[in-house]
mmCIF file of C-alpha atoms in Angstrom:
data_model
loop_
_atom_site.group_PDB
_atom_site.id
_atom_site.type_symbol
_atom_site.label_atom_id
_atom_site.label_comp_id
_atom_site.label_asym_id
_atom_site.label_seq_id
_atom_site.Cartn_x
_atom_site.Cartn_y
_atom_site.Cartn_z
ATOM 1 C CA UNK A 1 173.006 138.089 153.184
ATOM 2 C CA UNK A 2 170.878 139.335 156.083
ATOM 3 C CA UNK A 3 167.721 137.295 156.665
ATOM 4 C CA UNK A 4 164.485 139.156 156.002
ATOM 5 C CA UNK A 5 162.232 139.617 159.019
ATOM 6 C CA UNK A 6 158.597 138.567 158.820
ATOM 7 C CA UNK A 7 156.515 141.735 159.240
ATOM 8 C CA UNK A 8 153.047 140.318 158.575
ATOM 9 C CA UNK A 9 151.656 136.801 158.773
ATOM 10 C CA UNK A 10 148.013 136.073 157.988
ATOM 11 C CA UNK A 11 146.515 132.581 158.291
ATOM 12 C CA UNK A 12 142.999 131.500 157.297
ATOM 13 C CA UNK A 13 141.518 134.969 157.805
ATOM 14 C CA UNK A 14 137.732 135.145 157.617
ATOM 15 C CA UNK A 15 135.681 138.323 157.731
ATOM 16 C CA UNK A 16 131.886 138.393 157.790
ATOM 17 C CA UNK A 17 129.409 141.231 157.432
ATOM 18 C CA UNK A 18 125.834 140.375 158.439
ATOM 19 C CA UNK A 19 126.687 136.650 158.209
ATOM 20 C CA UNK A 20 128.008 137.071 154.661
ATOM 21 C CA UNK A 21 131.654 136.148 154.133
ATOM 22 C CA UNK A 22 133.646 138.974 152.568
ATOM 23 C CA UNK A 23 137.063 137.365 153.087
ATOM 24 C CA UNK A 24 137.343 133.595 153.283
ATOM 25 C CA UNK A 25 140.539 131.759 154.196
ATOM 26 C CA UNK A 26 143.008 134.519 153.323
ATOM 27 C CA UNK A 27 146.666 133.622 153.995
ATOM 28 C CA UNK A 28 149.876 135.479 153.114
ATOM 29 C CA UNK A 29 153.172 136.780 154.519
ATOM 30 C CA UNK A 30 155.106 140.013 154.094
ATOM 31 C CA UNK A 31 158.858 140.186 154.677
ATOM 32 C CA UNK A 32 161.019 143.218 155.363
ATOM 33 C CA UNK A 33 161.966 145.086 152.204
ATOM 34 C CA UNK A 34 158.898 143.844 150.326
ATOM 35 C CA UNK A 35 155.964 145.729 148.829
ATOM 36 C CA UNK A 36 152.670 143.896 148.395
ATOM 37 C CA UNK A 37 149.901 145.384 146.297
ATOM 38 C CA UNK A 38 146.321 144.343 147.047
ATOM 39 C CA UNK A 39 144.005 144.589 144.063
ATOM 40 C CA UNK A 40 140.310 143.828 144.025
ATOM 41 C CA UNK A 41 137.105 144.767 142.269
ATOM 42 C CA UNK A 42 134.466 146.785 144.084
ATOM 43 C CA UNK A 43 133.173 144.887 147.104
ATOM 44 C CA UNK A 44 136.105 142.449 147.148
ATOM 45 C CA UNK A 45 137.041 143.299 150.738
ATOM 46 C CA UNK A 46 140.278 145.085 149.876
ATOM 47 C CA UNK A 47 139.721 148.026 152.199
ATOM 48 C CA UNK A 48 138.361 145.740 154.929
ATOM 49 C CA UNK A 49 141.568 143.688 154.777
ATOM 50 C CA UNK A 50 143.742 146.788 155.072
ATOM 51 C CA UNK A 51 141.703 148.007 158.048
ATOM 52 C CA UNK A 52 142.121 144.634 159.752
ATOM 53 C CA UNK A 53 145.893 144.733 159.265
ATOM 54 C CA UNK A 54 145.989 148.248 160.728
ATOM 55 C CA UNK A 55 143.995 147.155 163.757
ATOM 56 C CA UNK A 56 141.047 149.457 163.122
ATOM 57 C CA UNK A 57 138.583 146.704 162.215
ATOM 58 C CA UNK A 58 137.945 143.394 163.958
ATOM 59 C CA UNK A 59 137.812 140.115 162.059
ATOM 60 C CA UNK A 60 135.671 137.011 162.439
ATOM 61 C CA UNK A 61 138.270 134.239 162.636
ATOM 62 C CA UNK A 62 141.798 133.272 161.693
ATOM 63 C CA UNK A 63 145.183 134.518 162.844
ATOM 64 C CA UNK A 64 146.835 137.857 162.067
ATOM 65 C CA UNK A 65 150.295 138.780 163.316
ATOM 66 C CA UNK A 66 151.759 142.200 162.574
ATOM 67 C CA UNK A 67 155.314 143.033 163.663
ATOM 68 C CA UNK A 68 155.347 139.910 165.794
ATOM 69 C CA UNK A 69 152.117 140.752 167.647
ATOM 70 C CA UNK A 70 148.894 138.759 167.646
ATOM 71 C CA UNK A 71 146.721 141.773 166.892
ATOM 72 C CA UNK A 72 143.756 140.388 168.831
ATOM 73 C CA UNK A 73 145.797 140.295 172.029
ATOM 74 C CA UNK A 74 148.510 142.912 171.633
ATOM 75 C CA UNK A 75 147.930 146.384 170.173
ATOM 76 C CA UNK A 76 151.530 147.555 170.575
ATOM 77 C CA UNK A 77 152.177 146.846 166.887
ATOM 78 C CA UNK A 78 150.336 150.078 166.068
ATOM 79 C CA UNK A 79 153.378 152.030 167.240
ATOM 80 C CA UNK A 80 155.356 150.525 164.377
ATOM 81 C CA UNK A 81 152.962 151.125 161.489
ATOM 82 C CA UNK A 82 152.112 154.123 159.341
ATOM 83 C CA UNK A 83 148.616 154.297 157.879
ATOM 84 C CA UNK A 84 147.163 156.286 154.986
ATOM 85 C CA UNK A 85 143.461 155.656 154.346
ATOM 86 C CA UNK A 86 141.053 156.775 151.636
ATOM 87 C CA UNK A 87 139.122 158.824 154.169
ATOM 88 C CA UNK A 88 140.433 162.275 155.211
ATOM 89 C CA UNK A 89 142.489 161.757 158.362
ATOM 90 C CA UNK A 90 144.301 165.063 158.838
ATOM 91 C CA UNK A 91 143.228 168.052 160.915
ATOM 92 C CA UNK A 92 141.393 170.151 158.355
ATOM 93 C CA UNK A 93 141.475 173.463 160.252
ATOM 94 C CA UNK A 94 145.222 173.342 160.912
ATOM 95 C CA UNK A 95 147.881 174.206 158.386
ATOM 96 C CA UNK A 96 150.449 171.764 157.028
ATOM 97 C CA UNK A 97 153.164 172.555 159.568
ATOM 98 C CA UNK A 98 150.715 172.449 162.471
ATOM 99 C CA UNK A 99 149.575 169.000 161.366
ATOM 100 C CA UNK A 100 153.159 167.785 161.194
ATOM 101 C CA UNK A 101 153.998 169.277 164.601
ATOM 102 C CA UNK A 102 150.959 167.780 166.300
ATOM 103 C CA UNK A 103 151.274 164.310 164.783
ATOM 104 C CA UNK A 104 155.009 164.319 165.524
ATOM 105 C CA UNK A 105 154.184 164.910 169.188
ATOM 106 C CA UNK A 106 151.814 161.924 169.152
ATOM 107 C CA UNK A 107 154.446 159.700 167.555
ATOM 108 C CA UNK A 108 157.409 160.857 169.662
ATOM 109 C CA UNK A 109 159.061 162.257 166.543
ATOM 110 C CA UNK A 110 161.194 165.393 166.648
ATOM 111 C CA UNK A 111 162.138 168.419 164.519
ATOM 112 C CA UNK A 112 164.706 166.439 162.471
ATOM 113 C CA UNK A 113 161.954 163.994 161.493
ATOM 114 C CA UNK A 114 159.678 166.851 160.455
ATOM 115 C CA UNK A 115 162.457 168.389 158.370
ATOM 116 C CA UNK A 116 163.154 165.011 156.752
ATOM 117 C CA UNK A 117 159.589 164.435 155.550
ATOM 118 C CA UNK A 118 159.169 168.051 154.413
ATOM 119 C CA UNK A 119 162.243 167.652 152.222
ATOM 120 C CA UNK A 120 161.375 164.165 151.013
ATOM 121 C CA UNK A 121 157.833 165.044 149.930
ATOM 122 C CA UNK A 122 158.551 168.643 148.932
ATOM 123 C CA UNK A 123 156.126 170.313 151.325
ATOM 124 C CA UNK A 124 158.164 173.436 152.110
ATOM 125 C CA UNK A 125 156.073 175.728 149.903
ATOM 126 C CA UNK A 126 152.843 174.579 151.586
ATOM 127 C CA UNK A 127 153.687 174.782 155.291
ATOM 128 C CA UNK A 128 151.313 177.705 155.990
ATOM 129 C CA UNK A 129 148.479 176.392 153.832
ATOM 130 C CA UNK A 130 145.346 175.217 155.683
ATOM 131 C CA UNK A 131 144.899 171.519 155.039
ATOM 132 C CA UNK A 132 141.345 172.057 153.780
ATOM 133 C CA UNK A 133 142.741 174.192 150.937
ATOM 134 C CA UNK A 134 145.243 171.640 149.612
ATOM 135 C CA UNK A 135 144.976 169.981 146.228
ATOM 136 C CA UNK A 136 144.505 166.207 146.366
ATOM 137 C CA UNK A 137 148.103 165.419 145.469
ATOM 138 C CA UNK A 138 149.615 167.675 148.122
ATOM 139 C CA UNK A 139 147.123 166.323 150.663
ATOM 140 C CA UNK A 140 148.297 162.781 149.968
ATOM 141 C CA UNK A 141 151.934 163.845 150.198
ATOM 142 C CA UNK A 142 151.185 165.306 153.625
ATOM 143 C CA UNK A 143 149.295 162.155 154.642
ATOM 144 C CA UNK A 144 152.310 160.017 153.765
ATOM 145 C CA UNK A 145 154.651 162.470 155.498
ATOM 146 C CA UNK A 146 152.637 162.098 158.703
ATOM 147 C CA UNK A 147 152.649 158.305 158.322
ATOM 148 C CA UNK A 148 156.455 158.068 158.090
ATOM 149 C CA UNK A 149 157.341 160.700 160.709
ATOM 150 C CA UNK A 150 158.440 158.110 163.260
ATOM 151 C CA UNK A 151 160.142 155.815 160.712
ATOM 152 C CA UNK A 152 157.655 152.928 161.062
ATOM 153 C CA UNK A 153 158.516 149.375 160.072
ATOM 154 C CA UNK A 154 155.318 148.873 158.071
ATOM 155 C CA UNK A 155 153.254 151.168 155.858
ATOM 156 C CA UNK A 156 149.619 150.349 155.128
ATOM 157 C CA UNK A 157 148.289 152.474 152.279
ATOM 158 C CA UNK A 158 144.853 152.537 150.665
ATOM 159 C CA UNK A 159 144.648 154.111 147.200
ATOM 160 C CA UNK A 160 147.460 156.492 148.077
ATOM 161 C CA UNK A 161 147.943 157.777 144.510
ATOM 162 C CA UNK A 162 144.391 157.537 143.180
ATOM 163 C CA UNK A 163 143.161 160.658 141.344
ATOM 164 C CA UNK A 164 146.207 162.818 142.105
ATOM 165 C CA UNK A 165 148.612 164.752 139.874
ATOM 166 C CA UNK A 166 151.532 163.018 138.189
ATOM 167 C CA UNK A 167 154.232 164.852 140.143
ATOM 168 C CA UNK A 168 152.719 164.017 143.532
ATOM 169 C CA UNK A 169 152.383 160.416 142.396
ATOM 170 C CA UNK A 170 156.067 160.415 141.469
ATOM 171 C CA UNK A 171 157.127 161.858 144.836
ATOM 172 C CA UNK A 172 155.060 159.344 146.792
ATOM 173 C CA UNK A 173 156.286 156.303 144.879
ATOM 174 C CA UNK A 174 159.847 157.596 144.909
ATOM 175 C CA UNK A 175 159.587 158.089 148.665
ATOM 176 C CA UNK A 176 158.776 154.426 149.193
ATOM 177 C CA UNK A 177 162.074 153.260 147.678
ATOM 178 C CA UNK A 178 164.401 154.273 150.560
ATOM 179 C CA UNK A 179 161.807 153.043 153.046
ATOM 180 C CA UNK A 180 161.880 149.575 151.499
ATOM 181 C CA UNK A 181 165.660 149.643 151.119
ATOM 182 C CA UNK A 182 165.992 150.260 154.863
ATOM 183 C CA UNK A 183 164.001 147.107 155.645
ATOM 184 C CA UNK A 184 160.496 148.516 155.869
ATOM 185 C CA UNK A 185 157.476 146.813 154.367
ATOM 186 C CA UNK A 186 154.559 148.201 152.363
ATOM 187 C CA UNK A 187 151.040 146.868 151.858
ATOM 188 C CA UNK A 188 149.087 149.015 149.419
ATOM 189 C CA UNK A 189 145.541 148.713 148.141
ATOM 190 C CA UNK A 190 145.206 149.935 144.555
ATOM 191 C CA UNK A 191 142.795 149.988 141.624
ATOM 192 C CA UNK A 192 145.069 151.158 138.785
ATOM 193 C CA UNK A 193 146.627 148.021 137.329
ATOM 194 C CA UNK A 194 149.649 150.006 136.105
ATOM 195 C CA UNK A 195 150.715 150.302 139.742
ATOM 196 C CA UNK A 196 151.361 146.560 139.868
ATOM 197 C CA UNK A 197 154.849 147.190 138.480
ATOM 198 C CA UNK A 198 155.870 148.816 141.779
ATOM 199 C CA UNK A 199 155.191 145.726 143.906
ATOM 200 C CA UNK A 200 157.128 142.529 144.527
ATOM 201 C CA UNK A 201 153.823 140.658 144.436
ATOM 202 C CA UNK A 202 150.170 141.431 143.804
ATOM 203 C CA UNK A 203 147.448 139.908 145.985
ATOM 204 C CA UNK A 204 144.412 139.583 143.742
ATOM 205 C CA UNK A 205 141.152 139.476 145.695
ATOM 206 C CA UNK A 206 138.231 137.836 143.926
ATOM 207 C CA UNK A 207 135.204 135.889 145.182
ATOM 208 C CA UNK A 208 136.419 136.186 148.793
ATOM 209 C CA UNK A 209 139.708 134.443 147.913
ATOM 210 C CA UNK A 210 143.250 135.730 147.438
ATOM 211 C CA UNK A 211 145.729 134.739 144.740
ATOM 212 C CA UNK A 212 149.357 135.914 144.896
ATOM 213 C CA UNK A 213 150.632 136.955 141.460
ATOM 214 C CA UNK A 214 153.635 138.603 139.879
ATOM 215 C CA UNK A 215 153.037 142.066 138.436
ATOM 216 C CA UNK A 216 153.057 140.614 134.924
ATOM 217 C CA UNK A 217 150.551 137.923 135.864
ATOM 218 C CA UNK A 218 148.298 140.557 137.436
ATOM 219 C CA UNK A 219 148.310 142.638 134.244
ATOM 220 C CA UNK A 220 147.528 139.556 132.150
ATOM 221 C CA UNK A 221 144.653 138.630 134.446
ATOM 222 C CA UNK A 222 143.296 142.186 134.239
ATOM 223 C CA UNK A 223 143.294 142.023 130.426
ATOM 224 C CA UNK A 224 141.475 138.688 130.538
ATOM 225 C CA UNK A 225 138.960 140.137 132.971
ATOM 226 C CA UNK A 226 138.236 143.117 130.725
ATOM 227 C CA UNK A 227 137.718 140.849 127.751
ATOM 228 C CA UNK A 228 135.248 138.718 129.709
ATOM 229 C CA UNK A 229 132.937 141.635 130.502
ATOM 230 C CA UNK A 230 130.448 143.084 128.068
ATOM 231 C CA UNK A 231 129.724 146.339 129.902
ATOM 232 C CA UNK A 232 132.379 148.667 131.428
ATOM 233 C CA UNK A 233 130.123 149.265 134.449
ATOM 234 C CA UNK A 234 130.620 145.647 135.499
ATOM 235 C CA UNK A 235 134.326 146.025 136.224
ATOM 236 C CA UNK A 236 134.640 149.196 138.274
ATOM 237 C CA UNK A 237 137.470 148.747 140.759
ATOM 238 C CA UNK A 238 136.887 149.227 144.463
#
């Protein structure tokens, strides 16, 4: 059996905002072929952690290695990751095909790669649509298509299927299966506990700490959390 490569290694990560610790002593690994879901309540630091892993946000202390690179010293790891954030990141005034063409040129991807992602995420009928006219589900399918154009080794996704139609959700989750089977890794922030079933492990962020759980353990903890609150407004997810 081929040994799994270590794609991400985090040791004693600390992140502060205005002297307040948001993440405190976070440690975990991600191996090739694994999908890790990161779940946290609002303000838990989930998005901050994903931004740190993607190299778009600095951290206060600790050690973070992504694709073998110490991300404080070596930014070359960014060439091997695909990122989908909650914030709009596509070119709104271009159409779908123009976005794919332009981002492919930035990632040294070619026409076969564009054809592959169009087929995989069923974007053919939308190629001439301006991005600013797309429904949320199609927009997220295009975002993922752009992220995997150059066949990255690691995908970092933040709420990639939140508030989108069922079919787009199916296509996105289905599209992750061959990526993982080929040795890629996925780290995905999520707030719908039902998504925990799609991950090898769930990293539960609470009170600045992280606990690694199975999907079943995460669901059980969510039920316990709901029962402990008196008002629904107290448990809005991030």
